[in-house]
Short mmCIF file of C-alpha atoms in Angstrom, two decimals:
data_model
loop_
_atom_site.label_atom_id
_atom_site.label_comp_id
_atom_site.label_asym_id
_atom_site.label_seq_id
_atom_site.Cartn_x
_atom_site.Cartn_y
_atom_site.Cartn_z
CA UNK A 1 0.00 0.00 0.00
CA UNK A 2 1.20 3.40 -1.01
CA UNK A 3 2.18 5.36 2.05
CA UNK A 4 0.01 8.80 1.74
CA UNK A 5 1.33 12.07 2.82
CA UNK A 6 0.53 14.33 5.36
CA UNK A 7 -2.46 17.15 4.24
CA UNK A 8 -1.63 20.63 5.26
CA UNK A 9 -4.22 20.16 7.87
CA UNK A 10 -2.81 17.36 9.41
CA UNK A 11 0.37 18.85 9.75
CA UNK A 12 -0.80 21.85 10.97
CA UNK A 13 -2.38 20.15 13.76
CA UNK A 14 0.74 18.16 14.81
CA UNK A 15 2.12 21.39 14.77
CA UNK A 16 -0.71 22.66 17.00
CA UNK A 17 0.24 19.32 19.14
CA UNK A 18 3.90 20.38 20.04
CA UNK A 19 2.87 23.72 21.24
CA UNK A 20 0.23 22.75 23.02
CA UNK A 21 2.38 19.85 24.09
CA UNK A 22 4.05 20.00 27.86
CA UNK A 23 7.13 18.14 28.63
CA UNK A 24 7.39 16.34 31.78
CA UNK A 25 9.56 18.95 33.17
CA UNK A 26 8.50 17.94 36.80
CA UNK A 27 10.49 15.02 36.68
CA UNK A 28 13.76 17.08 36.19
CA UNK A 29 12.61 19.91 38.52
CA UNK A 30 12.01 16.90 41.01
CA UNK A 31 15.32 15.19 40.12
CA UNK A 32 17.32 18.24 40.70
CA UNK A 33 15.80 18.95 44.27
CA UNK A 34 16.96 15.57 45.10
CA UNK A 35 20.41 15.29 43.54
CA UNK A 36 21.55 17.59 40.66
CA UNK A 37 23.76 14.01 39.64
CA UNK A 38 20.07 12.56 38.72
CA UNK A 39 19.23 15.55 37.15
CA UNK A 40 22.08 15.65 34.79
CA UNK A 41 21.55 12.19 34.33
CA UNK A 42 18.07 12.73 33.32
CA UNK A 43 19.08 15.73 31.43
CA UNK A 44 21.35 14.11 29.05
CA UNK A 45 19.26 11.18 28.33
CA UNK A 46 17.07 13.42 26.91
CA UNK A 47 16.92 13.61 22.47
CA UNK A 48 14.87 17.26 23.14
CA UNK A 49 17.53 19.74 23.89
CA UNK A 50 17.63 20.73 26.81
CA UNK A 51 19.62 23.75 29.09
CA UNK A 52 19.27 24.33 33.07
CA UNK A 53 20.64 27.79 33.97
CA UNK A 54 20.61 30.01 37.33
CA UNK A 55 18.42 33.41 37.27
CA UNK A 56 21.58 35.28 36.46
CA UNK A 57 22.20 33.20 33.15
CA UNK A 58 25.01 30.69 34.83
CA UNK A 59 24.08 26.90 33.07
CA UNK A 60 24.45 24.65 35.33
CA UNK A 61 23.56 21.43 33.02
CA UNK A 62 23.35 21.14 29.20
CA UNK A 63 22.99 18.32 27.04
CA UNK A 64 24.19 16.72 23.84
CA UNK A 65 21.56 18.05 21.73
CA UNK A 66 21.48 21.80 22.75
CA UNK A 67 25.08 22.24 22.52
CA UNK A 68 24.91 21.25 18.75
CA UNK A 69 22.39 23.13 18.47
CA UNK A 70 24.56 26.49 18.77
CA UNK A 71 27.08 24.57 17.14
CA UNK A 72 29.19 24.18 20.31
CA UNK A 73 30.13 21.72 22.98
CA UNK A 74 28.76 21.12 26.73
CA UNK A 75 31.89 22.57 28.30
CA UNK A 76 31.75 26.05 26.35
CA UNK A 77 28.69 26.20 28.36
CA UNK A 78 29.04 24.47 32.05
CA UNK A 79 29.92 26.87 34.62
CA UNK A 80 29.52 29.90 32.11
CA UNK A 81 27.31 32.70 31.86
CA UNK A 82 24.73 31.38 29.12
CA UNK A 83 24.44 35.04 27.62
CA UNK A 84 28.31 35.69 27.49
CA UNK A 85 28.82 32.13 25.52
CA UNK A 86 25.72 33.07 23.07
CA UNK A 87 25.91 37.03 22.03
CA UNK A 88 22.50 36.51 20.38
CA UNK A 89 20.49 39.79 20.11
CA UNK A 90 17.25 37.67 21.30
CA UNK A 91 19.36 37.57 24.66
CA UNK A 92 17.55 40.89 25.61
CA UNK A 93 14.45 38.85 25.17
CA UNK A 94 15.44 35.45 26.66
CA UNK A 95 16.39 38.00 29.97
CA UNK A 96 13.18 39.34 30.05
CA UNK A 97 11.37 35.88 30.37
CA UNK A 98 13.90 34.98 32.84
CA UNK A 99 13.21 37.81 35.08
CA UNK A 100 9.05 37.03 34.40
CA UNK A 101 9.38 33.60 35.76
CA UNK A 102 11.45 34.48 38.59
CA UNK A 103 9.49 37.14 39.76
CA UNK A 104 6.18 35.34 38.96
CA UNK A 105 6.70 31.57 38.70
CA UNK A 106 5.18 29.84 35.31
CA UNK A 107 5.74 28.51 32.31
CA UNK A 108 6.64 30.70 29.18
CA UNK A 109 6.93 29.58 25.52
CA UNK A 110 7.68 30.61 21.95
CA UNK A 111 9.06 30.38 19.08
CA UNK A 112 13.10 31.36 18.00
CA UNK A 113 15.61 30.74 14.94
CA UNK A 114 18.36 29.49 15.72
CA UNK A 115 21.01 28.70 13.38
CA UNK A 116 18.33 28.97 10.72
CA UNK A 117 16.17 26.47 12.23
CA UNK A 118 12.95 27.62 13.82
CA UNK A 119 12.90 26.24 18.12
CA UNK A 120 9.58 26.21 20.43
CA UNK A 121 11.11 27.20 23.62
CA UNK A 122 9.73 26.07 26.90
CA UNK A 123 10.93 27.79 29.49
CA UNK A 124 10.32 26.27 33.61
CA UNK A 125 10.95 27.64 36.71
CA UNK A 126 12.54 25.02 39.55
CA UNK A 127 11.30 25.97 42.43
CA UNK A 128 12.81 24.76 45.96
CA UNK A 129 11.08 24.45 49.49
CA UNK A 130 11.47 27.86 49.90
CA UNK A 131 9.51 28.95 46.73
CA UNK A 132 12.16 30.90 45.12
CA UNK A 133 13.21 29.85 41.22
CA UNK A 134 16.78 27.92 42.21
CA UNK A 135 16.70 27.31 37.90
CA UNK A 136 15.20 27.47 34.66
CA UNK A 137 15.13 24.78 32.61
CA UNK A 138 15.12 25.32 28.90
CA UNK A 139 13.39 22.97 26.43
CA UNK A 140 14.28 23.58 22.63
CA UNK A 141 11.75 21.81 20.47
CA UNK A 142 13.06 21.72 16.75
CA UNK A 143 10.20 22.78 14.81
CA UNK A 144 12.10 23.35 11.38
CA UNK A 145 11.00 20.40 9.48
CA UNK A 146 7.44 20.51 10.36
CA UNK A 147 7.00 23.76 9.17
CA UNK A 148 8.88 23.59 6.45
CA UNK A 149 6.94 20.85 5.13
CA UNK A 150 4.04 22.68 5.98
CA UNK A 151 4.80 25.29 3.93
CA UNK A 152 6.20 23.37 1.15
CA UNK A 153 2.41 21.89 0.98
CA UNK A 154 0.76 25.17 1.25
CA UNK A 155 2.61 26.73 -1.27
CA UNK A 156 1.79 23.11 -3.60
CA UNK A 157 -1.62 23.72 -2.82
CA UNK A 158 -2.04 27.36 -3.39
CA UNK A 159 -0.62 26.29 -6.92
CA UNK A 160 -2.72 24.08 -7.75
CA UNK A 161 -6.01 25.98 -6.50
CA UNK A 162 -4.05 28.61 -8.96
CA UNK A 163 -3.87 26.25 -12.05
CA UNK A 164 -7.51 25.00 -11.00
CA UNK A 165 -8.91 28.16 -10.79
CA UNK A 166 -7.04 29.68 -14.25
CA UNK A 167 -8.23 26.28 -16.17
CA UNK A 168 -10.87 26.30 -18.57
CA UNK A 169 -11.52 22.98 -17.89
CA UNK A 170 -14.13 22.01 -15.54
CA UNK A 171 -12.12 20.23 -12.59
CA UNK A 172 -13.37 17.73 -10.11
CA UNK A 173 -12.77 15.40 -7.40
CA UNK A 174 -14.46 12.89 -6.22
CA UNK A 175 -14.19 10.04 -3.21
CA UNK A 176 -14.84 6.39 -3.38
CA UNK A 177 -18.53 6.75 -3.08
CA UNK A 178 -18.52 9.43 -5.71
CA UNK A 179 -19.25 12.25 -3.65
CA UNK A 180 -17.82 15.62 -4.69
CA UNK A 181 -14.48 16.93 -2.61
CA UNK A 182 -13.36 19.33 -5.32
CA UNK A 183 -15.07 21.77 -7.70
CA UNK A 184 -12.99 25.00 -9.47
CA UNK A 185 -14.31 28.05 -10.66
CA UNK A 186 -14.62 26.54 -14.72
CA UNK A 187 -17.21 23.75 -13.16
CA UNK A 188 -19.38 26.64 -11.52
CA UNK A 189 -19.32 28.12 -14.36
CA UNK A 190 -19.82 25.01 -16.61
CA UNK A 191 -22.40 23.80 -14.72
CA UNK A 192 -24.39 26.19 -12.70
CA UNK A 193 -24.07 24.88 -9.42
CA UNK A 194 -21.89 26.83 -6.96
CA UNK A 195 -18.81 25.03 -5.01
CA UNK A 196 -20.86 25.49 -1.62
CA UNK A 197 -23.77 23.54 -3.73
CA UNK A 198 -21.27 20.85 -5.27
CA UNK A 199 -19.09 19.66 -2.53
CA UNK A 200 -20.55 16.63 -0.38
CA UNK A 201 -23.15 16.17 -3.74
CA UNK A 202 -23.14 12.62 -5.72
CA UNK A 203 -21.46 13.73 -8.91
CA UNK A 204 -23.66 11.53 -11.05
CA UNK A 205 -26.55 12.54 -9.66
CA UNK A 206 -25.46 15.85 -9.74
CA UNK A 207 -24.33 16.24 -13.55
CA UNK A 208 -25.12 12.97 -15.49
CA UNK A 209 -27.88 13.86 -17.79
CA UNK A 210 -28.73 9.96 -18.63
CA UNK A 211 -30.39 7.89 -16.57
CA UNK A 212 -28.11 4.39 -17.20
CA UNK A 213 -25.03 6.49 -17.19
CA UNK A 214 -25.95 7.29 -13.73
CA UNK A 215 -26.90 3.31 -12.49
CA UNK A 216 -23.80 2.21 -14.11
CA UNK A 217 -21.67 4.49 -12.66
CA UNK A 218 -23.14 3.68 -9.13
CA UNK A 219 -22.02 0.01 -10.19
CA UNK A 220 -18.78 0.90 -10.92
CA UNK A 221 -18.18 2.73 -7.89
CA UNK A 222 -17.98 -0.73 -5.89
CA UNK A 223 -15.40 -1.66 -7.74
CA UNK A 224 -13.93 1.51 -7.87
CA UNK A 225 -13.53 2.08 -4.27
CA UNK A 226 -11.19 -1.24 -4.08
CA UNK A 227 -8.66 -0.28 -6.21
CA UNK A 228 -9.35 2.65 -8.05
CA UNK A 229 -9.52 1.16 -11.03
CA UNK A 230 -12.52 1.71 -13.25
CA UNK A 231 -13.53 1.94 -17.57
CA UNK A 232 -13.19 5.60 -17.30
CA UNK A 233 -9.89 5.77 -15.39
CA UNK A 234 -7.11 6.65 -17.84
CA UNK A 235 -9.51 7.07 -20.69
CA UNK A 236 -10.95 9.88 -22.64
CA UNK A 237 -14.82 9.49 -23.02
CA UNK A 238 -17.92 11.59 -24.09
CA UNK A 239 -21.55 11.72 -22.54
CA UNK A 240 -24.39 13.91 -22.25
CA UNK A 241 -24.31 16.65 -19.00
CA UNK A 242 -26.79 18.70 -17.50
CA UNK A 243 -26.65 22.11 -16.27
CA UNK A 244 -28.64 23.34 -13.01
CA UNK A 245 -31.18 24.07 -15.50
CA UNK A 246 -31.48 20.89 -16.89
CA UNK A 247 -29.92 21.92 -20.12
CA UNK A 248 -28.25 18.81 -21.48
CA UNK A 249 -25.31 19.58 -23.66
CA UNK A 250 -21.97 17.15 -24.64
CA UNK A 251 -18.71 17.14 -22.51
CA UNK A 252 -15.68 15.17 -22.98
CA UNK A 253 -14.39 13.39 -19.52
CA UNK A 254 -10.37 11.99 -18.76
CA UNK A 255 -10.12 10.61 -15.30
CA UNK A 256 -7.45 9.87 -13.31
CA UNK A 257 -7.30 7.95 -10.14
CA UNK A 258 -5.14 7.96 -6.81
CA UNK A 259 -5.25 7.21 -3.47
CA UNK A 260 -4.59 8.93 -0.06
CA UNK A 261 -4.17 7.09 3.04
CA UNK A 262 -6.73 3.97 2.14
CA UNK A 263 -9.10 5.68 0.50
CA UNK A 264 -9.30 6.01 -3.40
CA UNK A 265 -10.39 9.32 -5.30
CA UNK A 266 -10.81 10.18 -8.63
CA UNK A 267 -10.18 13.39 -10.81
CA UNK A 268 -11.82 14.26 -13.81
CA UNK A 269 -11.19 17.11 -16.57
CA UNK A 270 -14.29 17.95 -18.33
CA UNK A 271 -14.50 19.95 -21.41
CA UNK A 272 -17.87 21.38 -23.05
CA UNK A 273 -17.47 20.05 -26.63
CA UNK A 274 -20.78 21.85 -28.15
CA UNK A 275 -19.13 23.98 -30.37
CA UNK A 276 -16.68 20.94 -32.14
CA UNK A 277 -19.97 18.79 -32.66
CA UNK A 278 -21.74 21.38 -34.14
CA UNK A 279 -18.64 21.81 -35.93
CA UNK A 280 -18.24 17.94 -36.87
CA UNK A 281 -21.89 18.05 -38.19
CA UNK A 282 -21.13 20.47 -40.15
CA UNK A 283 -18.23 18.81 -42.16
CA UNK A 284 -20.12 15.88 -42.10
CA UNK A 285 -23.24 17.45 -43.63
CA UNK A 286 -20.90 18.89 -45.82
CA UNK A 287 -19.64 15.66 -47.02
CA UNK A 288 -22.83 13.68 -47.52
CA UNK A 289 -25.24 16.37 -48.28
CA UNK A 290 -25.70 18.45 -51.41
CA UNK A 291 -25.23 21.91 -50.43
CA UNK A 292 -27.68 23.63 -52.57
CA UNK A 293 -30.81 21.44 -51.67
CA UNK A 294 -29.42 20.31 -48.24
CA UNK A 295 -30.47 16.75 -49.18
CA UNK A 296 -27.92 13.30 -50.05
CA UNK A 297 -25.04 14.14 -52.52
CA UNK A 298 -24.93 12.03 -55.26
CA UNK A 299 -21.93 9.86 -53.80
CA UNK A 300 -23.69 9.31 -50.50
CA UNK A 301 -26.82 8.60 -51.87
CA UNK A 302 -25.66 5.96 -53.89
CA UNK A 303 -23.87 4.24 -51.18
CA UNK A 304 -26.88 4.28 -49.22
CA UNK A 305 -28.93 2.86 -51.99
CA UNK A 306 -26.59 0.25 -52.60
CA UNK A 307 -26.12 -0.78 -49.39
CA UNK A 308 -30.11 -0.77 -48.68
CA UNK A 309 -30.74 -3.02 -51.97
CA UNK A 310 -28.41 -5.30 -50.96
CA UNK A 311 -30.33 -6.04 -47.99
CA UNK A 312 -34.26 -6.15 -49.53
CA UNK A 313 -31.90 -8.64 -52.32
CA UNK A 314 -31.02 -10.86 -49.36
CA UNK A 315 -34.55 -10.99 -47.86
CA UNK A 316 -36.25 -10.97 -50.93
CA UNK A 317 -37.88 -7.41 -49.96
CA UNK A 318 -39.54 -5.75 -52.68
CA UNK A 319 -38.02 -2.20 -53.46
CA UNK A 320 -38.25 0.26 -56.26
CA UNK A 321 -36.31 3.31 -58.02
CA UNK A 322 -37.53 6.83 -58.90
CA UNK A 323 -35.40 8.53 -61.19
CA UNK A 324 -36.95 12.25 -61.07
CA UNK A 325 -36.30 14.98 -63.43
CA UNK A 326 -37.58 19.12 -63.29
CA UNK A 327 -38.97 20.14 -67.01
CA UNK A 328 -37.88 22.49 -68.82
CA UNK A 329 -35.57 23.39 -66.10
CA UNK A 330 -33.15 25.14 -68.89
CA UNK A 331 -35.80 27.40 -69.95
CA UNK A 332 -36.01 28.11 -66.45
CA UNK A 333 -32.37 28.89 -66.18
CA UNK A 334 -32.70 31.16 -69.39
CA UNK A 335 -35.82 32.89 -69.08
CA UNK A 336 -35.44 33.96 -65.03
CA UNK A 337 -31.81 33.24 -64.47
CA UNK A 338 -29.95 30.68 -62.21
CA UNK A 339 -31.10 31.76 -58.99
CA UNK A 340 -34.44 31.10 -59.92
CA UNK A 341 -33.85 27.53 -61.24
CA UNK A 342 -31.88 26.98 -57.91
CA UNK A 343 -35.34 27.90 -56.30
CA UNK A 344 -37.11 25.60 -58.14
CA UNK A 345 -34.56 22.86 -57.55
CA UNK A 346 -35.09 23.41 -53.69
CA UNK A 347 -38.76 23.42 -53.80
CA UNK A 348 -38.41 19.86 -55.31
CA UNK A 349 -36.41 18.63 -52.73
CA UNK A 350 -38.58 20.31 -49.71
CA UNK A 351 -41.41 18.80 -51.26
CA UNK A 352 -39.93 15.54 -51.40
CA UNK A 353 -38.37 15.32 -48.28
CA UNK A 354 -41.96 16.59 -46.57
CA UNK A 355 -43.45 13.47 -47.92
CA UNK A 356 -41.20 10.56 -47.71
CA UNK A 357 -40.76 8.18 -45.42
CA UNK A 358 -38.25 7.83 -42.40
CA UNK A 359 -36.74 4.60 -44.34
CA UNK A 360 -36.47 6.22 -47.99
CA UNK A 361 -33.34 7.45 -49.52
CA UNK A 362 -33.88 10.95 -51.51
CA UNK A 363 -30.54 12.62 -53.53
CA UNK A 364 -29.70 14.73 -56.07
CA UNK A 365 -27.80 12.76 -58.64
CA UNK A 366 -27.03 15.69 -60.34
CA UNK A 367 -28.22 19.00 -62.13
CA UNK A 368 -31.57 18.85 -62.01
CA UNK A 369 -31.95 14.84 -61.79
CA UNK A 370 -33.09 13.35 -58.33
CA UNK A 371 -33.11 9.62 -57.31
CA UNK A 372 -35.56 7.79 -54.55
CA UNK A 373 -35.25 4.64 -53.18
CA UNK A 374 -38.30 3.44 -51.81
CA UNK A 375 -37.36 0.01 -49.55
CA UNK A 376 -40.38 -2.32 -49.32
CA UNK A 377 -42.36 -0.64 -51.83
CA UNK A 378 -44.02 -2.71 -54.60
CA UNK A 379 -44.52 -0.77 -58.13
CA UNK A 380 -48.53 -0.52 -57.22
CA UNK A 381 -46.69 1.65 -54.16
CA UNK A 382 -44.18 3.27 -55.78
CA UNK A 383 -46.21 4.72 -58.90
CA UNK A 384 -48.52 5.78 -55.85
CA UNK A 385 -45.92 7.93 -54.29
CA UNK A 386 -44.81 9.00 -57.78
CA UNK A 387 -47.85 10.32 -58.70
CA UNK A 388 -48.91 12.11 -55.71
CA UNK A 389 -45.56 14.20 -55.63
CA UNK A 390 -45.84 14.72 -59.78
CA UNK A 391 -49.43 16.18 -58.70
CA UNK A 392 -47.58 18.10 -56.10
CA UNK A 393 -44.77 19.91 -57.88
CA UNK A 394 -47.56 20.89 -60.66
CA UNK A 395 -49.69 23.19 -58.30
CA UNK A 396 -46.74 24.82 -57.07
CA UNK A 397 -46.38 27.66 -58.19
CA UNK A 398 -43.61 30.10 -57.74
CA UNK A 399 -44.22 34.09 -58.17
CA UNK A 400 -40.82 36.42 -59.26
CA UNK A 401 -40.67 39.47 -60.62
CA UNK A 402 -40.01 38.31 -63.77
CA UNK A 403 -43.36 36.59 -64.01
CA UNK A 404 -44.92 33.28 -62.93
CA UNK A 405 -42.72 29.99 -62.82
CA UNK A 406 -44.34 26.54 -63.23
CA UNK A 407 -42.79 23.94 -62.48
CA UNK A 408 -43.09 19.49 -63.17
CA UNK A 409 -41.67 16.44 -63.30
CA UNK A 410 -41.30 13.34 -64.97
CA UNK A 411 -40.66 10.62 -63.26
CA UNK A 412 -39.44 7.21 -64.44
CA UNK A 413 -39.73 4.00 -62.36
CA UNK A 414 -38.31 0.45 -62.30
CA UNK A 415 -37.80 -2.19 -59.91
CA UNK A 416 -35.61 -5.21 -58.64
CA UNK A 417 -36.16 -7.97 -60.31
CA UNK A 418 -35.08 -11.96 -60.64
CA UNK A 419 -33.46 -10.61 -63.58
CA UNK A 420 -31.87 -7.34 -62.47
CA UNK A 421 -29.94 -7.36 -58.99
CA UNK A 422 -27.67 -4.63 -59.03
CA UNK A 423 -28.22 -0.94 -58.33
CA UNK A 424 -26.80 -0.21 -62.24
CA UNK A 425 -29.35 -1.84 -63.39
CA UNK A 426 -32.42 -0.45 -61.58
CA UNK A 427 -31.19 2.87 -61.75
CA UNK A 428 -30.45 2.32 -65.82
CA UNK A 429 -34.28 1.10 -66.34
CA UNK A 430 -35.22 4.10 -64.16
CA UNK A 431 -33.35 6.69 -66.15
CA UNK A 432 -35.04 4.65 -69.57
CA UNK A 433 -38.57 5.30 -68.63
CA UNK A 434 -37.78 8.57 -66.87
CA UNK A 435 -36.79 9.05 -70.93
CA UNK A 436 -39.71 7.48 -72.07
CA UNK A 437 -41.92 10.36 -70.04
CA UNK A 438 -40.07 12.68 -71.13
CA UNK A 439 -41.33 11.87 -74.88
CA UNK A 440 -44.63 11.27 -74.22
CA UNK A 441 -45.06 15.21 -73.12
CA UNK A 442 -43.34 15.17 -69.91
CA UNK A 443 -45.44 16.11 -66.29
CA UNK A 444 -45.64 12.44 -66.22
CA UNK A 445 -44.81 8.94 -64.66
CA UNK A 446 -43.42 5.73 -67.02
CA UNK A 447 -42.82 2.62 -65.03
CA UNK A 448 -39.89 0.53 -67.05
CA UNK A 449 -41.15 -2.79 -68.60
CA UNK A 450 -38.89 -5.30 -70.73
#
């Protein structure tokens, strides 16, 4: 198991510990009463360093430890005036205390740097029968570490709240049962719920706008919680989010996991991605759509249709072509001008795609030529649906300020036969009797016969 390390909090609280912290100096004070031998004994078995001096600054006793402390040895102390062998200028405060707890008996400490290192000192009077301070013993408590690691931390964590709070990126944190612990700035914003109204919330819950996103990801918190493992640790996915409002837009999640002390927790960057798939529509409309009439280019239609006859071949479906062309669409184009025949081209294709089905194909195969594929349609159907849309386009009528532009259609049909299996060939006998109308006086529907 990974061994965690101390929070800021926890170290401020040791820290909190060792001032708050007493050392049993009443077991020296006692020793020293009784025989100052026992006392120095006492005194030097000590690892805190220690220093017993007289009210006039002569030490009596100090040990190991506080001698290195100065960077000196016991006997430049023992017998000497403490003040003379350490020319500090926090003397004039160390004599101060001194004359505070002789005058009034008690304990005093604080905090000094020495030597660069940063010392609680715990200062004790010894007090004989008479009641009159006979020493004061000295404690030196090395704090240095502590608080440097404390601030190393705080200064860790007051960059990352900075890089968390500058990131555009929604960034949270979660626990083992998926309950938030960390929420910056970019997820208020992202989100709508405030960090006061996120924190202690089940994320899930919270944010996940899909109901089986939600039960599955209450699943995988069980096994999450074991060993932080999980399918979207270390991967990139994309689901639907909801705001505070309950709009539901896309976001795309990484999560990484890691554990502290034996729990396991889980952070996850979360981008808004509305604008790229509004974006990737876009490119993808513009690949498989025609951009004039905004329905099936001519390459995607025909993989559609090929794709769809394949299948009615293989369950012997029936299913039938529509090869569709505008009349007189050059006269059009001469008489009014292009942007008029692209008009007309456009109310073809609304028309079309008003009526059709959810399962037809409809595309412009080019100029002013469409194709429909009607899957499971018979020819009784199809020359139905032919007819109705011929009758259609004919009452349309479209008003410029040129003059009045009628517009029809003739429409040519075929279908798949024992014969004919390929989407050449229907489309060929389509295109022949879409011919075959057109000679007959146009505005009119030819199904293709052998």
């Amino acid at each position: 198991m990974n061994e965690s390390k101390p929070t800021y909090e926890e170290l401020e609280a040791e820290l909190k510990l060792l001032k708050q912290e007493c050392l049993d100096h009443k077991l020296i004070e006692r020793a020293y009463l009784d025989s100052e031998e026992i006392g120095n004994a006492l005194l030097n078995a000590s690892d805190e360093p220690i220093i017993l001096i007289k009210p006039d600054g002569m030490v009596i006793s100090i040990n190991s430890s506080a001698a290195s402390v100065f960077e000196k040895t016991k006997r430049d102390f023992i017998g000497k005036n403490y003040f003379e062998v350490i020319p500090d200028s926090s003397n004039s405060s160390l004599k101060k205390q001194i004359e505070i707890i002789v005058e009034t008996p008690q304990t005093i400490t604080y905090e000094e740097t020495i030597n660069s290192k940063i010392f609680k000192i715990s200062m004790y009077p010894i007090i004989d029968n008479t009641k009159t301070v006979k020493y004061v013993a000295i404690f030196k408590q090395d704090l240095t570490n502590i608080i440097g690691a404390m601030k190393s931390l705080q200064e860790s964590e007051e960059k990352i709240r900075a890089m968390s709070e500058a990131s555009h990126d929604a960034l949270v944190m979660i626990n083992s049962e998926g309950k938030i612990t960390f929420w910056n700035p970019a997820a208020e914003k992202m989100f709508g719920f405030s960090s006061s109204e996120a924190i202690g919330t089940e994320v899930h819950s919270l944010i996940a706008a899909d109901e089986n996103d939600i039960k599955n990801a209450h699943k995988g918190l069980k096994h999450f919680a074991k060993n932080g493992e999980g399918k979207a640790i270390g991967n990139i996915l994309e689901f639907n989010a909801k705001k505070k409002d309950g709009f539901i837009f896309p976001i795309e999640r990484s999560v990484a996991s890691f554990q502290h002390g034996k729990e396991w927790y889980a952070i996850a960057s979360m981008r808004d991605i509305t604008e790229r798939k509004i974006a990737e529509e876009k490119l993808y409309n513009m690949a498989i759509r025609d951009p004039l009439t905004n329905i099936y280019n001519r390459r995607y239609f025909l993989k559609l249709s090929k794709k769809e006859l394949e299948r009615c071949r293989r369950y012997r479906h029936p299913i039938s072509f529509l090869m569709i062309d505008a009349d007189n669409f050059k006269q059009v184009n001469d008489n009014f001008g292009h942007e008029t025949g692209d008009v007309v081209l456009k109310i073809i294709a609304d028309i079309a795609s008003s009526t059709l089905r959810e399962s037809d194909i409809f595309g412009r195969i080019g100029g002013e030529e469409f194709g429909l594929l009607l899957p499971e349609a018979n020819i009784e159907t199809a020359l139905d649906v032919a007819e109705r849309f011929r009758q259609t386009i004919e009452k349309n009528v479209l008003a410029t300020g040129d003059g009045i532009v009628k517009t029809t259609v003739s429409v040519g049909i075929s279908c798949l036969d024992e014969e004919h299996q390929s989407l050449e060939d229907v489309m060929k006998h389509a295109d022949i009797a879409l011919y075959a109308a057109k000679g007959k006086g146009k505005n009119r529907v030819e199904i293709f016969t052998n």
